[in-house]
Short mmCIF file of C-alpha atoms and ligand atoms in Angstrom, two decimals:
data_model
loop_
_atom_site.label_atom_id
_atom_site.label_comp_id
_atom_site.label_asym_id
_atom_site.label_seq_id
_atom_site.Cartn_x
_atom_site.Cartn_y
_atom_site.Cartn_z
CA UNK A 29 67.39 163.57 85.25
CA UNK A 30 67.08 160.25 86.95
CA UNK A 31 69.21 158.90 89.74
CA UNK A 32 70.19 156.61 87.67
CA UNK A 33 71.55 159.19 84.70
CA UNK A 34 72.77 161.52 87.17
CA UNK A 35 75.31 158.80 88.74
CA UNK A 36 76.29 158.00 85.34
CA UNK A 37 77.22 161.82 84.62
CA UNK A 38 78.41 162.43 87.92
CA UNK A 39 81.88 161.06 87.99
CA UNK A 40 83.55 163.94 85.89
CA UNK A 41 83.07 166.09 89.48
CA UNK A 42 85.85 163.95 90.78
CA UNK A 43 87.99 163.66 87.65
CA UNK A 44 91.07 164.69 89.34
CA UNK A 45 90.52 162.27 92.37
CA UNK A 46 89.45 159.12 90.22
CA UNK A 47 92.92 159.28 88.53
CA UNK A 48 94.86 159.44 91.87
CA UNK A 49 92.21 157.00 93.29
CA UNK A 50 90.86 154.45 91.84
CA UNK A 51 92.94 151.13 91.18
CA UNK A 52 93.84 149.74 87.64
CA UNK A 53 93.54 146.67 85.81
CA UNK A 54 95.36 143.24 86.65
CA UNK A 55 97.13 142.72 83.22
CA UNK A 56 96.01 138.87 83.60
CA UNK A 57 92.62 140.34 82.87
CA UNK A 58 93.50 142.08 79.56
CA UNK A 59 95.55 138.96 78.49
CA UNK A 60 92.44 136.25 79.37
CA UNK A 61 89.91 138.82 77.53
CA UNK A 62 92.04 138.96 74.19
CA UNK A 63 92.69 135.22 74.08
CA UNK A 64 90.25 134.26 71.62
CA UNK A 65 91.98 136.55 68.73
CA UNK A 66 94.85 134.08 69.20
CA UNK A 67 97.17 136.69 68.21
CA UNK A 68 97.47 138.98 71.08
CA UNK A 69 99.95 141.86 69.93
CA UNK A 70 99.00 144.93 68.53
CA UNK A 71 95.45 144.77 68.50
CA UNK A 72 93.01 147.95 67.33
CA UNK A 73 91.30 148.10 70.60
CA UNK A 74 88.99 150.59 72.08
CA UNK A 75 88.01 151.58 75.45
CA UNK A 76 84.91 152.26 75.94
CA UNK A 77 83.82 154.33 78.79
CA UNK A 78 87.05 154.77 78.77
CA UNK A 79 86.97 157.32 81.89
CA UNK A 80 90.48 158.97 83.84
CA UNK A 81 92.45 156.05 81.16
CA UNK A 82 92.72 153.89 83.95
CA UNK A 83 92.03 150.77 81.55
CA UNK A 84 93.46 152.48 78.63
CA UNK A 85 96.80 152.65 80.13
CA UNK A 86 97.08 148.98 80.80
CA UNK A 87 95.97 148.40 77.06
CA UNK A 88 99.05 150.91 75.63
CA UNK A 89 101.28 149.14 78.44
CA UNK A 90 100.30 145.77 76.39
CA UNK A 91 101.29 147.34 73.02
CA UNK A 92 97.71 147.71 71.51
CA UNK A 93 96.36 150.16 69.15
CA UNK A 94 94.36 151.85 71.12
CA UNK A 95 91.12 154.32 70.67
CA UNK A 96 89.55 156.04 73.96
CA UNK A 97 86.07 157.36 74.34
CA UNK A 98 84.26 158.85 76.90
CA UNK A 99 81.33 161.20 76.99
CA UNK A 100 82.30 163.47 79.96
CA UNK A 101 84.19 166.27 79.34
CA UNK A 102 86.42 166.31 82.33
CA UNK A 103 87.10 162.64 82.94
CA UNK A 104 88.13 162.75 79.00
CA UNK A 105 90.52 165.72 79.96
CA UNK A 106 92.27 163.59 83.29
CA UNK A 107 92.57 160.90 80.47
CA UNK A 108 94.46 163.02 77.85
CA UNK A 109 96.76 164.70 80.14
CA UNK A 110 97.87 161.24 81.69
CA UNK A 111 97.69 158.59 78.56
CA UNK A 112 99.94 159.29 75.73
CA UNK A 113 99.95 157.65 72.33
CA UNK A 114 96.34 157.13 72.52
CA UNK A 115 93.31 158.49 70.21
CA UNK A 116 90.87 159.85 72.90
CA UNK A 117 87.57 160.55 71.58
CA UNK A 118 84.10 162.24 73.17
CA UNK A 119 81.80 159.80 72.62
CA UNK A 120 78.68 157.54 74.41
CA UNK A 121 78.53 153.96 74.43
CA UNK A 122 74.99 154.08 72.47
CA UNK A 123 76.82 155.89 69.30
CA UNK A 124 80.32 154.89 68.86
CA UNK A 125 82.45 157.57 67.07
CA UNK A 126 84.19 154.71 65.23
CA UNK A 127 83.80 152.97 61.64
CA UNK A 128 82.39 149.79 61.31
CA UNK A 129 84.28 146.74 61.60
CA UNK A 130 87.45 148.45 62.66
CA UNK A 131 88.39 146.53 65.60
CA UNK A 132 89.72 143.48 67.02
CA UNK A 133 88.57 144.35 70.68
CA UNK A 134 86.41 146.38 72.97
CA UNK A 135 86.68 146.62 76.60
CA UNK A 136 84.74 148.06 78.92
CA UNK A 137 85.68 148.83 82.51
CA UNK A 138 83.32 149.27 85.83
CA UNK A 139 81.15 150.74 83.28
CA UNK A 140 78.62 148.56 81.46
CA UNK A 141 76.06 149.11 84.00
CA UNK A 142 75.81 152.60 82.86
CA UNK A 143 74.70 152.03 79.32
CA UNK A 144 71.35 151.42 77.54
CA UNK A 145 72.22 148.14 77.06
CA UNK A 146 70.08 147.89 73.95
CA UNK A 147 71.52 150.18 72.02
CA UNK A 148 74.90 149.53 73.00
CA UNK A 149 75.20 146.44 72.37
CA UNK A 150 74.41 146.71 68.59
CA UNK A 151 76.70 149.53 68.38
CA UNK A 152 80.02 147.68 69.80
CA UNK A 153 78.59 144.99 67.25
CA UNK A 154 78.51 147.54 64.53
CA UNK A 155 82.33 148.16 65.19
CA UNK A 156 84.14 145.02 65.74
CA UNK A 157 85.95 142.74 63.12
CA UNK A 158 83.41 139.35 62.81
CA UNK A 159 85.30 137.04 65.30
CA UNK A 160 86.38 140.33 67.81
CA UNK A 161 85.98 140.07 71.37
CA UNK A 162 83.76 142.38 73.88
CA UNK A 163 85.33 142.46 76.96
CA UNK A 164 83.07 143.65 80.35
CA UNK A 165 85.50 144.13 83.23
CA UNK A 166 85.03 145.48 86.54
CA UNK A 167 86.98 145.63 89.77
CA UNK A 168 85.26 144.88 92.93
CA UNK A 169 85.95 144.63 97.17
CA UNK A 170 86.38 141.06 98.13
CA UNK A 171 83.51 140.95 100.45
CA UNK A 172 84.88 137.89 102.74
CA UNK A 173 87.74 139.63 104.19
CA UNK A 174 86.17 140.87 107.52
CA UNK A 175 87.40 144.58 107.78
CA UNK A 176 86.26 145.25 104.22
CA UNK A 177 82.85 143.61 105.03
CA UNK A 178 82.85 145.62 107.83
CA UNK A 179 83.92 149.25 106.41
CA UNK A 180 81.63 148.30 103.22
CA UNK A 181 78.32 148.94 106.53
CA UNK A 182 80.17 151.65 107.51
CA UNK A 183 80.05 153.44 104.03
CA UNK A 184 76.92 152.80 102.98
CA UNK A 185 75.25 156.17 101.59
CA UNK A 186 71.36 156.63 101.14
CA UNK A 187 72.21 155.66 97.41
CA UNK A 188 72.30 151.94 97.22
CA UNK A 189 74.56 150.22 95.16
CA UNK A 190 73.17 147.36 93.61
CA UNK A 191 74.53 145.52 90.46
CA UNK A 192 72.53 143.28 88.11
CA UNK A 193 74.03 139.97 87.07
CA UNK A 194 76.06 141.16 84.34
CA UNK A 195 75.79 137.89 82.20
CA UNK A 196 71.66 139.10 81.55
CA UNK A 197 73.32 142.50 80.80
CA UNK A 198 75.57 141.45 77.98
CA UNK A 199 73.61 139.18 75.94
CA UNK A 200 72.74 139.62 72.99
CA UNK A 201 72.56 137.28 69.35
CA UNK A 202 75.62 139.09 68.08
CA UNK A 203 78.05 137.51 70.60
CA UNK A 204 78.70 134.33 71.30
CA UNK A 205 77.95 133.18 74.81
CA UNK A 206 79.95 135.11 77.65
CA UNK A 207 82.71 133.67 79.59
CA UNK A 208 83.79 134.60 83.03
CA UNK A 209 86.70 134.72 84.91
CA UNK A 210 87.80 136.36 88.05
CA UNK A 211 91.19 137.71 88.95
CA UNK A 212 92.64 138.62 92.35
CA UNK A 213 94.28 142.10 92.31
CA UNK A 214 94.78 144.53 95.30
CA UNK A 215 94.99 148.25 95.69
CA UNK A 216 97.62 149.85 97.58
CA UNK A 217 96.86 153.10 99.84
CA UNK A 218 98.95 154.91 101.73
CA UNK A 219 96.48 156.34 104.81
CA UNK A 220 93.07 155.61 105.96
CA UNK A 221 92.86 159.20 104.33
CA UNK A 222 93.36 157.94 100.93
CA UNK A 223 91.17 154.73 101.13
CA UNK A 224 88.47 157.30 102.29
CA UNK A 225 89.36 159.16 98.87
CA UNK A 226 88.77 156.43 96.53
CA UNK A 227 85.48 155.72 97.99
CA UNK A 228 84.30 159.20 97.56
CA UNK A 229 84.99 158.69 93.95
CA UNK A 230 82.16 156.28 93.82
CA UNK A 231 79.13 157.95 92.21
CA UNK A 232 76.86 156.93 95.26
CA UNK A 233 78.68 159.14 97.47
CA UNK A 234 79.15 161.71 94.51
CA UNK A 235 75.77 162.52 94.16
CA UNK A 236 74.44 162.52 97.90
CA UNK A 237 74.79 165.89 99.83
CA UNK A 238 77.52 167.39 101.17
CA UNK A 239 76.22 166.89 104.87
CA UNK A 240 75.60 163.22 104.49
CA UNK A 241 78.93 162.63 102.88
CA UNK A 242 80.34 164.38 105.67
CA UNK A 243 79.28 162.29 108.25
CA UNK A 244 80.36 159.05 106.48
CA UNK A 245 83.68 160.62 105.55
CA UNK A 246 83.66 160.74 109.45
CA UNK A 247 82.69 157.12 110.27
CA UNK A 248 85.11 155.42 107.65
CA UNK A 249 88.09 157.49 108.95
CA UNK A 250 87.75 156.73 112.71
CA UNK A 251 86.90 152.72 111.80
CA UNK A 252 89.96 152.61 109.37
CA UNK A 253 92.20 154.39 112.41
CA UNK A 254 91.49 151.70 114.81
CA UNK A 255 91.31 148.67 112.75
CA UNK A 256 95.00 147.07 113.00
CA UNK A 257 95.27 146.18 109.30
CA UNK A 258 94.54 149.80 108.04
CA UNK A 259 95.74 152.25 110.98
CA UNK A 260 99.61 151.84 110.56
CA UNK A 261 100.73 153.50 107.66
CA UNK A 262 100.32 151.77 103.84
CA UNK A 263 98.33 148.19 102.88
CA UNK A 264 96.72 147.02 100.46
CA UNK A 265 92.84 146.53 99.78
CA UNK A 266 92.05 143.05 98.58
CA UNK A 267 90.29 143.34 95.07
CA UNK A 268 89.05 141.19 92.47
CA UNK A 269 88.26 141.78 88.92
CA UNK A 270 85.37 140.52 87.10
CA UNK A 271 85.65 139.39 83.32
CA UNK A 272 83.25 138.55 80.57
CA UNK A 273 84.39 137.96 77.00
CA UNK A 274 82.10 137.58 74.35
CA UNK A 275 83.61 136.66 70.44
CA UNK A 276 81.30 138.80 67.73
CA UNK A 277 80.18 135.98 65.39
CA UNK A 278 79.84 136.33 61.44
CA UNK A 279 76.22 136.99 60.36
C1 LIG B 317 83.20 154.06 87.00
S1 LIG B 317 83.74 155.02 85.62
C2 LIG B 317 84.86 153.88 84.80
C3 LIG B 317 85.93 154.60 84.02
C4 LIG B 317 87.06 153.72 83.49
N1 LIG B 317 86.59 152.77 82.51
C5 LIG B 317 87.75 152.99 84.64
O1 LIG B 317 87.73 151.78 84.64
O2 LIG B 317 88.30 153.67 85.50
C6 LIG B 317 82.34 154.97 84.56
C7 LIG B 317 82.54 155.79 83.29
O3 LIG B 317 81.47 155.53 82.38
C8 LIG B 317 81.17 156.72 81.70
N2 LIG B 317 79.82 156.58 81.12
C9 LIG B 317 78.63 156.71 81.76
N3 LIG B 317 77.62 156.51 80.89
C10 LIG B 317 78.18 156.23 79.67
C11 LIG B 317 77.66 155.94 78.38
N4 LIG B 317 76.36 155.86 78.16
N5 LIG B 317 78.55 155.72 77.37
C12 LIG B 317 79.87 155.78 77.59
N6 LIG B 317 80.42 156.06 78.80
C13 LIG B 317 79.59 156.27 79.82
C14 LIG B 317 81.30 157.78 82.78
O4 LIG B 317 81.46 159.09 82.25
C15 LIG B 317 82.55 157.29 83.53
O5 LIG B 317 83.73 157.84 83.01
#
């Protein structure tokens, strides 16, 4: 398996710790996404990728109709155990377990990246209503606040993390053209401890060696005591979340 395959499989190791973890979804985000539907209440949505639910829940929160799936077994299992009134399905992003046309939106959080675009892309086609919106989301560190900048060197693994520009990523002629927007959100942590926990839940520190993750386990905890914002007790991380919408058009 490829690095790249293996960090796409490899979150289910920390199922237990993305769910405690990892921050949600600013509810802004969800509402901007759905706008073109007009009506925004009660929508058959599905989340793709779908993970611990930590998207999903913001989508029941919002009153949606909402379908789940997610190909690994124990991130599917975190999801089910802390998401009611949802239909969580197994399921990849490249062969939707869902009939055609049946829905009004799909969203995908901090995941996109992971598929085979080209085969994706036809497939949350295949599913949504003509005039149904794609929504690509994900939640990043806000790179200009100094200490974040700073513990971002201080984390770095010997598996870079590089994104492509997601708007070449979710082209394709079955969409319209993709809008962006960006919306501030923060994370709250308790400790330096638990800021330390989310970023092991990244898959570039899930996949390196136990010794290596060690050592920046080590470095991250004695920065984040002695910087003033983090080393007294709770804060919150400055975060921003990154959203394209696409509208399905009639063929
Ligand atoms: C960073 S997690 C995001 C989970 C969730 N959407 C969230 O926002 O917390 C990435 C998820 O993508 C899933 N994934 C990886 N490759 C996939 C694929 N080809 N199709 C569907 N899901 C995939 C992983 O199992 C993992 O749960």
């Amino acid at each position: 398996m490829d690095l790249h395959a293996r960090r796409a499989d490899s979150f289910g190791a920390q199922a237990e710790a993305y769910a405690e973890h990892r921050p949600d979804y600013p509810v802004a985000a969800i509402r901007w996404a759905l706008e073109p539907l007009g009506k925004t209440e009660q929508l058959d949505v599905l989340d793709l990728a779908a993970g611990t639910g930590k998207l999903t829940a913001g989508l029941v929160a919002e009153g949606h109709r909402v379908t789940a799936v997610e190909p690994n077994e124990q991130m599917l299992s975190e999801l089910v155990r802390r998401v009611h009134g949802v239909r969580a399905l197994p399921g990849h992003a490249e062969h939707i377990p869902v009939p055609d046309q049946t829905l009004d939106a799909v969203f995908v959080g901090t995941a996109f990246h992971w598929f085979d675009q080209e085969k994706a892309l036809p497939e949350i086609a295949r599913v949504l209503r003509p005039g149904g919106v794609l929504a690509a989301l994900w939640i990043d560190t806000v790179p200009d606040v100094e200490w974040m900048a700073e513990l971002e060197n201080v984390s770095r693994s010997s598996v870079e993390d590089r994104r492509e520009d997601p708007t070449g990523i979710i082209t394709h002629p079955s969409f319209g053209p993709p809008e962006h927007a960006t919306f501030p959100h923060v994370h709250r942590r308790e400790s330096p401890e638990a800021l330390v926990a989310t970023t092991n839940t990244y898959s570039r520190m899930i996949v390196i060696d136990d010794e290596e993750r060690a050592a920046i386990n080590e470095k991250m905890l004695a920065f984040l005591r002695e910087r003033p914002e983090t080393s007294n007790g709770p804060f919150d991380v400055p975060l921003r979340s990154e959203v394209y919408r696409m509208v399905r058009v009639s063929e």
